[in-house]
PDB file of C-alpha atoms in Angstrom:
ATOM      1  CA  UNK A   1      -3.852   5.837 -19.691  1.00 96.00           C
ATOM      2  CA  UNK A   2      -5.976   8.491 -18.390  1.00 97.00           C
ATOM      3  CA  UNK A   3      -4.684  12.168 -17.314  1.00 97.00           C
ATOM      4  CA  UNK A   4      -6.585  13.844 -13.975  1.00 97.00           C
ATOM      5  CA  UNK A   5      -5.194  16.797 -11.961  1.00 96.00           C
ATOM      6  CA  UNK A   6      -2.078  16.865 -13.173  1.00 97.00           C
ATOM      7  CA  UNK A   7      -0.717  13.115 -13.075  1.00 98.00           C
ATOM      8  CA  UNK A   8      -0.870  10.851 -15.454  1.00 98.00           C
ATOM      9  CA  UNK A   9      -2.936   7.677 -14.684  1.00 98.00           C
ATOM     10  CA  UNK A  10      -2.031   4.186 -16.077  1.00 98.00           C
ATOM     11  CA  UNK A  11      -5.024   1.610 -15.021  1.00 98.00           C
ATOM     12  CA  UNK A  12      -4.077  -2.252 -15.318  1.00 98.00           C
ATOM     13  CA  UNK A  13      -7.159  -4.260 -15.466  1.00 98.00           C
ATOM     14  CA  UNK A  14      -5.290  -7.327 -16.901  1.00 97.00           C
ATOM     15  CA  UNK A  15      -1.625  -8.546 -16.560  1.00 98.00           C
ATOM     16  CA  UNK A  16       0.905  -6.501 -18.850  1.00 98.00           C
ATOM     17  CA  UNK A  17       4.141  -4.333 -17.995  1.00 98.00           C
ATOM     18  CA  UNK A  18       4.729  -0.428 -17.372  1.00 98.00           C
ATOM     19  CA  UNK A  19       7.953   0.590 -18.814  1.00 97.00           C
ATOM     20  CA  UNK A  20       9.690   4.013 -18.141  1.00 96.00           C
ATOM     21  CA  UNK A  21      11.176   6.363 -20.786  1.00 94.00           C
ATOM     22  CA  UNK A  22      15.245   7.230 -20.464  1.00 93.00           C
ATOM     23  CA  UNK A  23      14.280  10.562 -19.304  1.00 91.00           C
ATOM     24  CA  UNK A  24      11.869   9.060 -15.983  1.00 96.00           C
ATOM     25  CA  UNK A  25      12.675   9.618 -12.758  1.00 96.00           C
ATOM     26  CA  UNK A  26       9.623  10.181 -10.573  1.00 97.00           C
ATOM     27  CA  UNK A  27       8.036   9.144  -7.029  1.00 97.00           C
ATOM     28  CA  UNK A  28       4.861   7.110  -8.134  1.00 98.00           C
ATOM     29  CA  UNK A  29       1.717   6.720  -6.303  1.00 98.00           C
ATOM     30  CA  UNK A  30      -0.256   2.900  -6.083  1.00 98.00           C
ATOM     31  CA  UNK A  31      -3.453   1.021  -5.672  1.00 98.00           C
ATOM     32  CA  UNK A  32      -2.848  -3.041  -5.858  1.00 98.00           C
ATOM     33  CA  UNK A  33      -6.060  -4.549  -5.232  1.00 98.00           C
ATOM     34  CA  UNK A  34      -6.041  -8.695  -5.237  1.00 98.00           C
ATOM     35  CA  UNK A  35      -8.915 -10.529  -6.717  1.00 98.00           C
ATOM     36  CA  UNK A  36     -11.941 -11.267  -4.406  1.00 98.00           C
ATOM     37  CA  UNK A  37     -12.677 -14.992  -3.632  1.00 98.00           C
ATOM     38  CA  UNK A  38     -16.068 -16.664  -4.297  1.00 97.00           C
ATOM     39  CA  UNK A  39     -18.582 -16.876  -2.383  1.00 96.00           C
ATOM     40  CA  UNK A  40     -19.935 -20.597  -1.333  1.00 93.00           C
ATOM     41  CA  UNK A  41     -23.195 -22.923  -2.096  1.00 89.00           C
ATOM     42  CA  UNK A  42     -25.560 -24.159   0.656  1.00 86.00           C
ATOM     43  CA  UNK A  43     -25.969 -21.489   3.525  1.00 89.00           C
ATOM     44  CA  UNK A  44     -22.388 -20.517   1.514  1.00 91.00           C
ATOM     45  CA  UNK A  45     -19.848 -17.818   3.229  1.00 95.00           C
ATOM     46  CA  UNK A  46     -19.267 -14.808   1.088  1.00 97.00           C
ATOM     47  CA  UNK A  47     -16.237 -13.867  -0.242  1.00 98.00           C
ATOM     48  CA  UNK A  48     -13.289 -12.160   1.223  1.00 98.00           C
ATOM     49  CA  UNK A  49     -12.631  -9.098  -0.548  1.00 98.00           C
ATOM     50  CA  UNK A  50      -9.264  -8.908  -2.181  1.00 98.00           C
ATOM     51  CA  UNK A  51      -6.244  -7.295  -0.666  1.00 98.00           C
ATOM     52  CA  UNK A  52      -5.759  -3.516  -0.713  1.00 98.00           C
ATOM     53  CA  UNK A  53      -2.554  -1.854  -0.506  1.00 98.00           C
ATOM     54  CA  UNK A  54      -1.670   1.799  -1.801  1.00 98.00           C
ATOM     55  CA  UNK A  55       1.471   3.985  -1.067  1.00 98.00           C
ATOM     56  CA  UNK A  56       4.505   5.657  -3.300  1.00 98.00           C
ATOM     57  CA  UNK A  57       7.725   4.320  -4.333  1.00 98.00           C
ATOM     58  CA  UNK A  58      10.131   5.618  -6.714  1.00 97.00           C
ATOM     59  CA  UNK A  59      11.135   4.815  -9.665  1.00 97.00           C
ATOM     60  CA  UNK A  60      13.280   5.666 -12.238  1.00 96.00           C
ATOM     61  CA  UNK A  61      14.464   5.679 -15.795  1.00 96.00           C
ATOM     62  CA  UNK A  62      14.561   2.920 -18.424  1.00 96.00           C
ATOM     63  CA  UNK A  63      12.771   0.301 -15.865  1.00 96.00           C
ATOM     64  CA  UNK A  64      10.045  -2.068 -16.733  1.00 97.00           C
ATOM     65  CA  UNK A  65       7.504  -3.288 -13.828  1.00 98.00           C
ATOM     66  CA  UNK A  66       5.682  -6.393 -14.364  1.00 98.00           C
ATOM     67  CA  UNK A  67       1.882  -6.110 -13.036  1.00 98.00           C
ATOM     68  CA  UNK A  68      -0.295  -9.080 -12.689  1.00 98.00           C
ATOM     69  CA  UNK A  69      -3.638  -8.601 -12.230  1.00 98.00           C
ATOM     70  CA  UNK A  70      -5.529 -11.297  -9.988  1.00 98.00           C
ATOM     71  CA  UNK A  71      -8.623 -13.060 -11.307  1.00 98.00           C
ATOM     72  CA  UNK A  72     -11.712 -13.572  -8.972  1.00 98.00           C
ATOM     73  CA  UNK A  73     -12.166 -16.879  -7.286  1.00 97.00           C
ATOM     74  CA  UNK A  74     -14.704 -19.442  -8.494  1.00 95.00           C
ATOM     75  CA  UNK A  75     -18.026 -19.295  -6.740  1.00 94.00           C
ATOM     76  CA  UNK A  76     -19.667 -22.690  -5.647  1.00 88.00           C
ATOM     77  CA  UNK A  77     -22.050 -24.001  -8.345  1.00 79.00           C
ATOM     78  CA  UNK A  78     -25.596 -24.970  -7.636  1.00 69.00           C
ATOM     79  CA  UNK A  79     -27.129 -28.219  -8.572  1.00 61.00           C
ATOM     80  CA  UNK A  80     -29.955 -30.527  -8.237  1.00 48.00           C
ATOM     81  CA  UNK A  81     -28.811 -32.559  -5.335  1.00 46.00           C
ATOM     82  CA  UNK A  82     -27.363 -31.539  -2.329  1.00 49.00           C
ATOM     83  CA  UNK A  83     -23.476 -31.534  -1.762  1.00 51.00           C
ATOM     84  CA  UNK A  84     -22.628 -28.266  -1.300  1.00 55.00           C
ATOM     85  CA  UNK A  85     -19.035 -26.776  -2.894  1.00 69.00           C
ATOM     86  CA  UNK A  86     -16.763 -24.583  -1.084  1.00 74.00           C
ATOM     87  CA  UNK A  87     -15.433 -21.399  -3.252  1.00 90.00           C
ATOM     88  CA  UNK A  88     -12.325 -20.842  -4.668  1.00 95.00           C
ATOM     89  CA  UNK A  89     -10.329 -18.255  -3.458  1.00 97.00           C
ATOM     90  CA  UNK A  90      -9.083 -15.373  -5.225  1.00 98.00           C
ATOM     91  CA  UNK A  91      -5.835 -14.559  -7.228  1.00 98.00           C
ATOM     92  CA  UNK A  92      -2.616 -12.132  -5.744  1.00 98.00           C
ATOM     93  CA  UNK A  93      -2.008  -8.819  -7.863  1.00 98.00           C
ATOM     94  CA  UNK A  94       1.393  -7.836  -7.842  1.00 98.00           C
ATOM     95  CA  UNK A  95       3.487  -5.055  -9.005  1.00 98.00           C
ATOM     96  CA  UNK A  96       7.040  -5.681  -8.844  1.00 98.00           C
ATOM     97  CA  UNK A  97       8.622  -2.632  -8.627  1.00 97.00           C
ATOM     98  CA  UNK A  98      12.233  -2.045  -8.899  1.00 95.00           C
ATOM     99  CA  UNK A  99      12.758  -1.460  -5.308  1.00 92.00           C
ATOM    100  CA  UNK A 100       9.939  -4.085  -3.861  1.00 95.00           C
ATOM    101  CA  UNK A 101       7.305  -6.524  -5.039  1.00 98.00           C
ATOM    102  CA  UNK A 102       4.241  -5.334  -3.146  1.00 98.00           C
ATOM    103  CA  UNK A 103       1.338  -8.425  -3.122  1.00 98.00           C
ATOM    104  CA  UNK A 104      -2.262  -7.607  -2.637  1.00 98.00           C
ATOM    105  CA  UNK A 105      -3.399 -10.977  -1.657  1.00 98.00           C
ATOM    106  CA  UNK A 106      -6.772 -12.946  -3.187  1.00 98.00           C
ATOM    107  CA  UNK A 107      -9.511 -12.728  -1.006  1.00 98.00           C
ATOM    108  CA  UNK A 108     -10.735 -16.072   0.714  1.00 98.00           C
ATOM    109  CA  UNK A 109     -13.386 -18.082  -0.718  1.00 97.00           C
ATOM    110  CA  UNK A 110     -16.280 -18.725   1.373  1.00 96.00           C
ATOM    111  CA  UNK A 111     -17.276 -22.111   3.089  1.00 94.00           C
ATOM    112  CA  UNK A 112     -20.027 -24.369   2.982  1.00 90.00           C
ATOM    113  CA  UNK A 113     -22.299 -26.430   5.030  1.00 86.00           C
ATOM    114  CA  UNK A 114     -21.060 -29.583   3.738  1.00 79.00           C
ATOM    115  CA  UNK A 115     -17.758 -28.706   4.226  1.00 76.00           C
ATOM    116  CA  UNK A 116     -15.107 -29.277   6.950  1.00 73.00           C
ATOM    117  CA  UNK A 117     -14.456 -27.936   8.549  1.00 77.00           C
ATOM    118  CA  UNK A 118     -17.157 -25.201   7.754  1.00 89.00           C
ATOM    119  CA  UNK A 119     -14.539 -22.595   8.000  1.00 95.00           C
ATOM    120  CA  UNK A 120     -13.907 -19.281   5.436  1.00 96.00           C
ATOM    121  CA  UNK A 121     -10.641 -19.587   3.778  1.00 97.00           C
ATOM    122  CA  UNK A 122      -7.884 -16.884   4.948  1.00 98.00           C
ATOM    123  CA  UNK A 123      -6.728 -13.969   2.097  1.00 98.00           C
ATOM    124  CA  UNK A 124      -6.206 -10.674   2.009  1.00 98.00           C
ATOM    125  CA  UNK A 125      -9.470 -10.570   3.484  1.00 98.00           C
ATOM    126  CA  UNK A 126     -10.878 -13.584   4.785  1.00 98.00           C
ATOM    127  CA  UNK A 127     -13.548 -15.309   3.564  1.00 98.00           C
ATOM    128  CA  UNK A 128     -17.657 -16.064   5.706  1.00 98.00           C
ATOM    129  CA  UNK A 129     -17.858 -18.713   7.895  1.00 97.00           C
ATOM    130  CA  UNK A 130     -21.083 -21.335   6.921  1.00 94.00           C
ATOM    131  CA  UNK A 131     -23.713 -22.538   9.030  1.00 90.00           C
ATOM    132  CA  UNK A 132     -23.978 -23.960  11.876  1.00 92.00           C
ATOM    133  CA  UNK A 133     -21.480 -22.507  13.380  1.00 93.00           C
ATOM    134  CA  UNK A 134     -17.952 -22.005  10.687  1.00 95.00           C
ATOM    135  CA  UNK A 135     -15.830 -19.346  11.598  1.00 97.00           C
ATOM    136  CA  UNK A 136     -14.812 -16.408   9.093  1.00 98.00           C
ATOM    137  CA  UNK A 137     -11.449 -16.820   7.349  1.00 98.00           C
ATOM    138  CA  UNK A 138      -8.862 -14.623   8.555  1.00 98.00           C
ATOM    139  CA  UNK A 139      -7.735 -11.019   6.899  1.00 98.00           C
ATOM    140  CA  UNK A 140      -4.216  -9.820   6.329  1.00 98.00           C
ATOM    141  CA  UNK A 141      -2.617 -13.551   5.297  1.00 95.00           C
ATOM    142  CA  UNK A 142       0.356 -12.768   4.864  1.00 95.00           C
ATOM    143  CA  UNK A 143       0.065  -9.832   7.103  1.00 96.00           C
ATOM    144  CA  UNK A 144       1.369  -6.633   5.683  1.00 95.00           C
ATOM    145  CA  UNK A 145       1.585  -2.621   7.286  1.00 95.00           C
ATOM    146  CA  UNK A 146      -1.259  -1.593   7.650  1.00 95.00           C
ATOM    147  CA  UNK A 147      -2.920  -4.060   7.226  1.00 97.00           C
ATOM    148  CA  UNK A 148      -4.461  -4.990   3.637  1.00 98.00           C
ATOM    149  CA  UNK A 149      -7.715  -6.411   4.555  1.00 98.00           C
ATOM    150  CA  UNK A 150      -9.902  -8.077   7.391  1.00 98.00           C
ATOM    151  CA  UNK A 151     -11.845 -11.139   8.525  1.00 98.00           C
ATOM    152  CA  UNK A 152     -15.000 -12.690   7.733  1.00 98.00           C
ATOM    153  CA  UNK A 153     -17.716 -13.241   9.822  1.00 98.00           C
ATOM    154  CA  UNK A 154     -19.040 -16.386  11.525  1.00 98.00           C
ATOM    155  CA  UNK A 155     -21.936 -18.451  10.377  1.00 96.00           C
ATOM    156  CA  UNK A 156     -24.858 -19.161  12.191  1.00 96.00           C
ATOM    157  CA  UNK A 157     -27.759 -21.341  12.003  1.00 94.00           C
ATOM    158  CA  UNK A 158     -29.246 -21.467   9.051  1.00 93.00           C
ATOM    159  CA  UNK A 159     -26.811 -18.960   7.993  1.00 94.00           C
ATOM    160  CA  UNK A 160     -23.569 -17.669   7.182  1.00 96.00           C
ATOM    161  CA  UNK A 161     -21.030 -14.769   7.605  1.00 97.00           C
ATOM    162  CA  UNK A 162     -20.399 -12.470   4.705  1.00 98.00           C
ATOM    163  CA  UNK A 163     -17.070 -11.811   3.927  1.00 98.00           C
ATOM    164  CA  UNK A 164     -14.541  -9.833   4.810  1.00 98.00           C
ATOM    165  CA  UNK A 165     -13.360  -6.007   3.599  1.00 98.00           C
ATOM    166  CA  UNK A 166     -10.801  -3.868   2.842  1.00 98.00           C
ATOM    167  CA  UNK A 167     -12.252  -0.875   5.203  1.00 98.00           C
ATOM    168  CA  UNK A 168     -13.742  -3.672   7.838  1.00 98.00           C
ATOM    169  CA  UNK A 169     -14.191  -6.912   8.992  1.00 98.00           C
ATOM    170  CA  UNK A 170     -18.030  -8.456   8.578  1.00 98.00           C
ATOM    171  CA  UNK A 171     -20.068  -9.170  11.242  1.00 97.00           C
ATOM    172  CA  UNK A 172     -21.222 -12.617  12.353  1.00 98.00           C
ATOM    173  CA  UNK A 173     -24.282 -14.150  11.116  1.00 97.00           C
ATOM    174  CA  UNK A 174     -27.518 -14.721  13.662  1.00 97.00           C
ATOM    175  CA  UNK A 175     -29.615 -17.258  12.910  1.00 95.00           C
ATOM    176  CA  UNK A 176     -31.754 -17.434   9.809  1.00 94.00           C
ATOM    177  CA  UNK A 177     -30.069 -14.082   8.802  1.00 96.00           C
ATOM    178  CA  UNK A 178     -26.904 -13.930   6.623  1.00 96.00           C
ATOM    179  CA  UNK A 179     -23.940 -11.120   7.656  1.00 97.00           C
ATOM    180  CA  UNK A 180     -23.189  -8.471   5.232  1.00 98.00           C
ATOM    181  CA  UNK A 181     -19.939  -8.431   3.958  1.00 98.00           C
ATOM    182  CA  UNK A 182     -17.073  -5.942   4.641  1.00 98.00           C
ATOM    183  CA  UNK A 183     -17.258  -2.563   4.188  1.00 98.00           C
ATOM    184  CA  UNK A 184     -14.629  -1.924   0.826  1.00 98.00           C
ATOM    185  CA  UNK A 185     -12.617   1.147   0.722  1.00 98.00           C
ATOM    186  CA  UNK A 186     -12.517   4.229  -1.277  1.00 97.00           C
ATOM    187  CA  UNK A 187      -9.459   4.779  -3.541  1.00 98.00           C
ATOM    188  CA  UNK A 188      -7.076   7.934  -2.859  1.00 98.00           C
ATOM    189  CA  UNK A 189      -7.874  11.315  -4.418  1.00 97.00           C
ATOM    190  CA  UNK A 190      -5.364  11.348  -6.582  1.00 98.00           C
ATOM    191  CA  UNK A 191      -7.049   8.421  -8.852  1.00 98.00           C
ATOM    192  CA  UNK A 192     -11.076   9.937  -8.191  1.00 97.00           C
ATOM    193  CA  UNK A 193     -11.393  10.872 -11.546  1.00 96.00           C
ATOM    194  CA  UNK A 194     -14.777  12.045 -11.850  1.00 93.00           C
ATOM    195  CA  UNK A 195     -15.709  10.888 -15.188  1.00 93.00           C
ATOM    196  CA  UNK A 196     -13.958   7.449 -14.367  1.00 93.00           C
ATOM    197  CA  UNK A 197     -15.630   4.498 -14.192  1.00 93.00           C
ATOM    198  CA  UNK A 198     -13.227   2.612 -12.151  1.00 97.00           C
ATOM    199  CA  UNK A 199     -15.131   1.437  -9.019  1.00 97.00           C
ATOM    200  CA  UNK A 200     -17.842   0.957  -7.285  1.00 98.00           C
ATOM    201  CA  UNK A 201     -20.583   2.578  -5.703  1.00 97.00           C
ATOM    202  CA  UNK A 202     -20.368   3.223  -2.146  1.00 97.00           C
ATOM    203  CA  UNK A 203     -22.436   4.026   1.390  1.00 94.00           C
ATOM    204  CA  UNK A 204     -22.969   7.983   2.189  1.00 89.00           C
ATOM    205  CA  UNK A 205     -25.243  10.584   0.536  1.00 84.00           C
ATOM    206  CA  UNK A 206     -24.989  11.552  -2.051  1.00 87.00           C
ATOM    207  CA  UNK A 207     -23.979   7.996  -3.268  1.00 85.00           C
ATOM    208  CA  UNK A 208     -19.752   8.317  -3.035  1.00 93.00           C
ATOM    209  CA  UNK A 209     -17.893   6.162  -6.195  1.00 95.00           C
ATOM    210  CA  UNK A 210     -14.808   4.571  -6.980  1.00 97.00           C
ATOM    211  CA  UNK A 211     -15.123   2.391  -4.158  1.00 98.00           C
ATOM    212  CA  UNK A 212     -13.313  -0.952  -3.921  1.00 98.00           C
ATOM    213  CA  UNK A 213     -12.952  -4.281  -2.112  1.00 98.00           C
ATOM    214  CA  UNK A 214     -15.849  -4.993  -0.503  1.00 98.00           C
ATOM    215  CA  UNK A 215     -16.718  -8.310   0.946  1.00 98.00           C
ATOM    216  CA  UNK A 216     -19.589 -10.597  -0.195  1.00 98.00           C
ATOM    217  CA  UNK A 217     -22.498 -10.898   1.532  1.00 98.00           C
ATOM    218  CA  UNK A 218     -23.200 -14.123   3.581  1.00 97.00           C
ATOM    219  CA  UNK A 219     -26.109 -17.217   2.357  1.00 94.00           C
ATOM    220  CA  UNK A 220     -28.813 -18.406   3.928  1.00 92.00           C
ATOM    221  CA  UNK A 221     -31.440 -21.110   3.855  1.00 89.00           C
ATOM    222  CA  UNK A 222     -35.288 -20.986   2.950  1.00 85.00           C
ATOM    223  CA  UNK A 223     -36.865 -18.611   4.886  1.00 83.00           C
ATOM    224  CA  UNK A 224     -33.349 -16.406   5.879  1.00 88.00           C
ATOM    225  CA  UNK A 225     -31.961 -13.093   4.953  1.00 92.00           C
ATOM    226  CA  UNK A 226     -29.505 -12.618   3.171  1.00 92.00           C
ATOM    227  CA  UNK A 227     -26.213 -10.063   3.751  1.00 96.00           C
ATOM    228  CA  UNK A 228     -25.427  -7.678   1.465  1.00 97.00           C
ATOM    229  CA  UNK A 229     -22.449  -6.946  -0.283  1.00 98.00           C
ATOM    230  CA  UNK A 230     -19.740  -4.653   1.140  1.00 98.00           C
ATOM    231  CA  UNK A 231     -22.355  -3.655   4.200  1.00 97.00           C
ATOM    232  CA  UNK A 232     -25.407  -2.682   5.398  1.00 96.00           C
ATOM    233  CA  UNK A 233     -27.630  -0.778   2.272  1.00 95.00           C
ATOM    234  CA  UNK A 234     -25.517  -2.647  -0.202  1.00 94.00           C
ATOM    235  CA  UNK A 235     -24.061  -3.935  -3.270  1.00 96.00           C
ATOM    236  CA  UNK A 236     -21.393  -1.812  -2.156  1.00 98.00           C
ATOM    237  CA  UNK A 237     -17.802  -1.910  -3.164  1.00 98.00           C
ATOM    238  CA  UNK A 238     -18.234  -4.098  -5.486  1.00 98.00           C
ATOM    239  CA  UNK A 239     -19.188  -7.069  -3.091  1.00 98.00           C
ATOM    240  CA  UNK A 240     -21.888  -9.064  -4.163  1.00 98.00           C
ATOM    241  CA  UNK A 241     -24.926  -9.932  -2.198  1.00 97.00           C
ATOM    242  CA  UNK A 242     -25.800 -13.526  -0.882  1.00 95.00           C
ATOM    243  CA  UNK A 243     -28.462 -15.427  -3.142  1.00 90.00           C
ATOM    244  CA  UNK A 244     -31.628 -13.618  -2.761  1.00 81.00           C
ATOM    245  CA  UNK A 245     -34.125 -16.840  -3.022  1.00 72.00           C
ATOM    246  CA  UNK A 246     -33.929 -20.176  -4.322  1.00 68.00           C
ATOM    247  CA  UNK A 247     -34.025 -19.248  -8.429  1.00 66.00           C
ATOM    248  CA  UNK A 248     -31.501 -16.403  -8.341  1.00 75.00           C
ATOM    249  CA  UNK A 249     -27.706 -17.417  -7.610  1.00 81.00           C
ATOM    250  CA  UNK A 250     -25.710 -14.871  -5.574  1.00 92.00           C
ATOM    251  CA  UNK A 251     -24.555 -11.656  -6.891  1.00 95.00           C
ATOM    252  CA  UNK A 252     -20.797 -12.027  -8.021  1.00 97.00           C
ATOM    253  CA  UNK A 253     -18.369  -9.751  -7.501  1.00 98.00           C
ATOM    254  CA  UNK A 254     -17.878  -6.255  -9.637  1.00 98.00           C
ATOM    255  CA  UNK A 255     -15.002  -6.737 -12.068  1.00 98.00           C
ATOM    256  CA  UNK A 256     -11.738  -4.752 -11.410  1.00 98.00           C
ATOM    257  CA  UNK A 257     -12.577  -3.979  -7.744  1.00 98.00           C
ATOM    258  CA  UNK A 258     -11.762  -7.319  -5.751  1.00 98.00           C
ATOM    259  CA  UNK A 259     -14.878  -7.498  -4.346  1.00 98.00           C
ATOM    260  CA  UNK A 260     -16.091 -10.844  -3.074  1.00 98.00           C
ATOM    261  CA  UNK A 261     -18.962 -13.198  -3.952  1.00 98.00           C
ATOM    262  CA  UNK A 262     -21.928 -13.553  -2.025  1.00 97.00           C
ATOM    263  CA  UNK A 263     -22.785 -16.696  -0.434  1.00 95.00           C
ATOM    264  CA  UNK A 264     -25.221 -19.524  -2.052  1.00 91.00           C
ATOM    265  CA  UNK A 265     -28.722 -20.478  -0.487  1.00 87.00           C
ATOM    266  CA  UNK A 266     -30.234 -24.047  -0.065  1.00 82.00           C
ATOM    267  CA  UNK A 267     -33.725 -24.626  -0.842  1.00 74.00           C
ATOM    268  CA  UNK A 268     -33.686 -28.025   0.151  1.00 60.00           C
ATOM    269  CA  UNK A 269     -33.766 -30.474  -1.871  1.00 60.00           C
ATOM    270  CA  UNK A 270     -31.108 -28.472  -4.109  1.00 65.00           C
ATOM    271  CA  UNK A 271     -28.498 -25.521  -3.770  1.00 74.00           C
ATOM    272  CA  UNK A 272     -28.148 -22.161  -5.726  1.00 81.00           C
ATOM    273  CA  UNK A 273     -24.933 -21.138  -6.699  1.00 85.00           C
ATOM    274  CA  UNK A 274     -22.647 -18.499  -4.745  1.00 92.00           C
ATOM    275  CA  UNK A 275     -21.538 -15.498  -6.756  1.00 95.00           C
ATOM    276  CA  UNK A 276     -17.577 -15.467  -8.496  1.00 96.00           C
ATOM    277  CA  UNK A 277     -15.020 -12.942  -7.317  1.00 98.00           C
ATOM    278  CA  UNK A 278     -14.435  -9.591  -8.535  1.00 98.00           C
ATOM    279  CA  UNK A 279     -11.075  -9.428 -10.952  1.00 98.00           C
ATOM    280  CA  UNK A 280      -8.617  -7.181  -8.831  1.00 98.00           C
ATOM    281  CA  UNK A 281      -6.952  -3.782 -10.751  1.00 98.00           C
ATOM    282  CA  UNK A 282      -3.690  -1.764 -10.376  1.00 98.00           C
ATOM    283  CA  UNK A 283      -2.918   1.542 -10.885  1.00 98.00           C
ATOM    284  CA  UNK A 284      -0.177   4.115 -11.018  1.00 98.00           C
ATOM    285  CA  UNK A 285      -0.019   7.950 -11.026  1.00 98.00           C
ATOM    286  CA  UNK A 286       2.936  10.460 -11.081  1.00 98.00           C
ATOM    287  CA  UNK A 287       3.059  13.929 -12.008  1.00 96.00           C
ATOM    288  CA  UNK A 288       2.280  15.031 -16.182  1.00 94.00           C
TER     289      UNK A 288
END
């Protein structure tokens, strides 16, 4: 519990409940953020970010909300032989207020080259499309107003589409060069605390924070480039970046943003690991 321009701030970054006083009775502002899926092994998609949703609802006295927090999906693990592992994709966060449940949905785990199809899973946003030629998962699923996320891009050859973001869907791949994911989102005002660390870094200058959901960056193999997390100039957003050569595994998503993994790369005759999904977060704000 945190207090910032005169609301009070209650930041979930694990499951528990929020329970009002007799006395409460006020309109309360929300950020639901889902957790980001993982990104995939061998030329691996990156991971959708999770889903973003914020508005106000009210809510009154003697009520108890139950928040669950989602958990980041499982990046593919690298190994010795080839095989490559699709990603998992990432948990919902929910906050079931009195007068609606609202659902921020896990982002989509990224695919790989041995899979098939070689197609990103769908999520809040959806998760890269792998080499040769996979398409990005679709954003949205289940499709809220407006809209909680977007899609991921399409692989390539040789490479693979990051994943999608809250603020924007990633580009396709080219070949030999991995997309970047998503561009994330920033949070609203009223939770831009300034000594907060709750966030991420994000693009602009002076570097903006408390930045979230930003989509992995896509994999590659030898010889590619790799996409950065949540866009161009990243980690931003807390989306990782794809694997950066063949002894490094891909950046994993920031905790308590829902950003996505980024996408394995294959050194043939073996695979490096794609990077885990960023835990999601909730918050709540209403007047002191």
């Amino acid at each position: 519990i945190s207090f910032f321009n005169g609301n009070t701030i209650h930041t979930f970054y694990e499951s528990g409940t929020f329970t009002t006083p007799g006395s409460f009775s006020e309109t309360v502002e929300y950020v639901v953020v889902g957790g980001g899926g993982g990104g995939a092994t061998d030329q691996g998609g990156g991971g959708g970010a999770g889903g973003y949703r914020t508005s106000t609802t009210p809510i009154g006295s003697s009520q108890t909300v139950t928040i669950t927090v989602g958990a980041g999906g499982k990046g593919g693990t690298g190994d010795s032989q080839p095989g490559g592992q699709v990603a998992a994709s990432g948990g919902d966060s929910v906050a079931a207020f009195p007068v609606g449940v609202i659902t921020a949905t896990g982002g989509g785990g990224g695919a790989t080259f041995e899979s098939s199809p070689t197609n990103g899973q769908t999520g809040g946003s959806g998760g890269g499309g792998s080499a040769p030629s996979g398409s990005g998962g679709a954003g949205n699923t289940p499709p809220t107003s407006p809209s909680q996320g977007n899609a991921g891009g399409d692989g390539a050859a040789n490479a693979a589409g990051g994943g999608g973001g809250a603020g924007g869907a990633a580009a396709n791949a080219s070949a030999d060069a991995g997309s970047h994911g998503g561009a994330g989102i920033q949070i609203p005002a009223t939770f831009r605390n300034p000594i907060s660390t709750v966030g991420a870094p994000g693009p602009g200058s002076p570097t903006p924070i408390h930045w979230v959901a930003g989509g992995g960056g896509g994999g590659v193999a030898d010889g590619g480039t790799v996409g950065s997390g949540g866009g161009p100039g990243g980690p931003f957003a807390g989306g990782g970046g794809g694997a950066p050569s063949n002894t490094a595994n891909a950046g994993s998503g920031q905790a308590a943003t829902g950003g996505g993994g980024g996408g394995g790369h294959f050194p043939a005759p073996k695979e490096v690991g794609g990077g885990d999904g960023g835990s999601g977060i909730i918050m709540l704000a209403y007047p002191t």
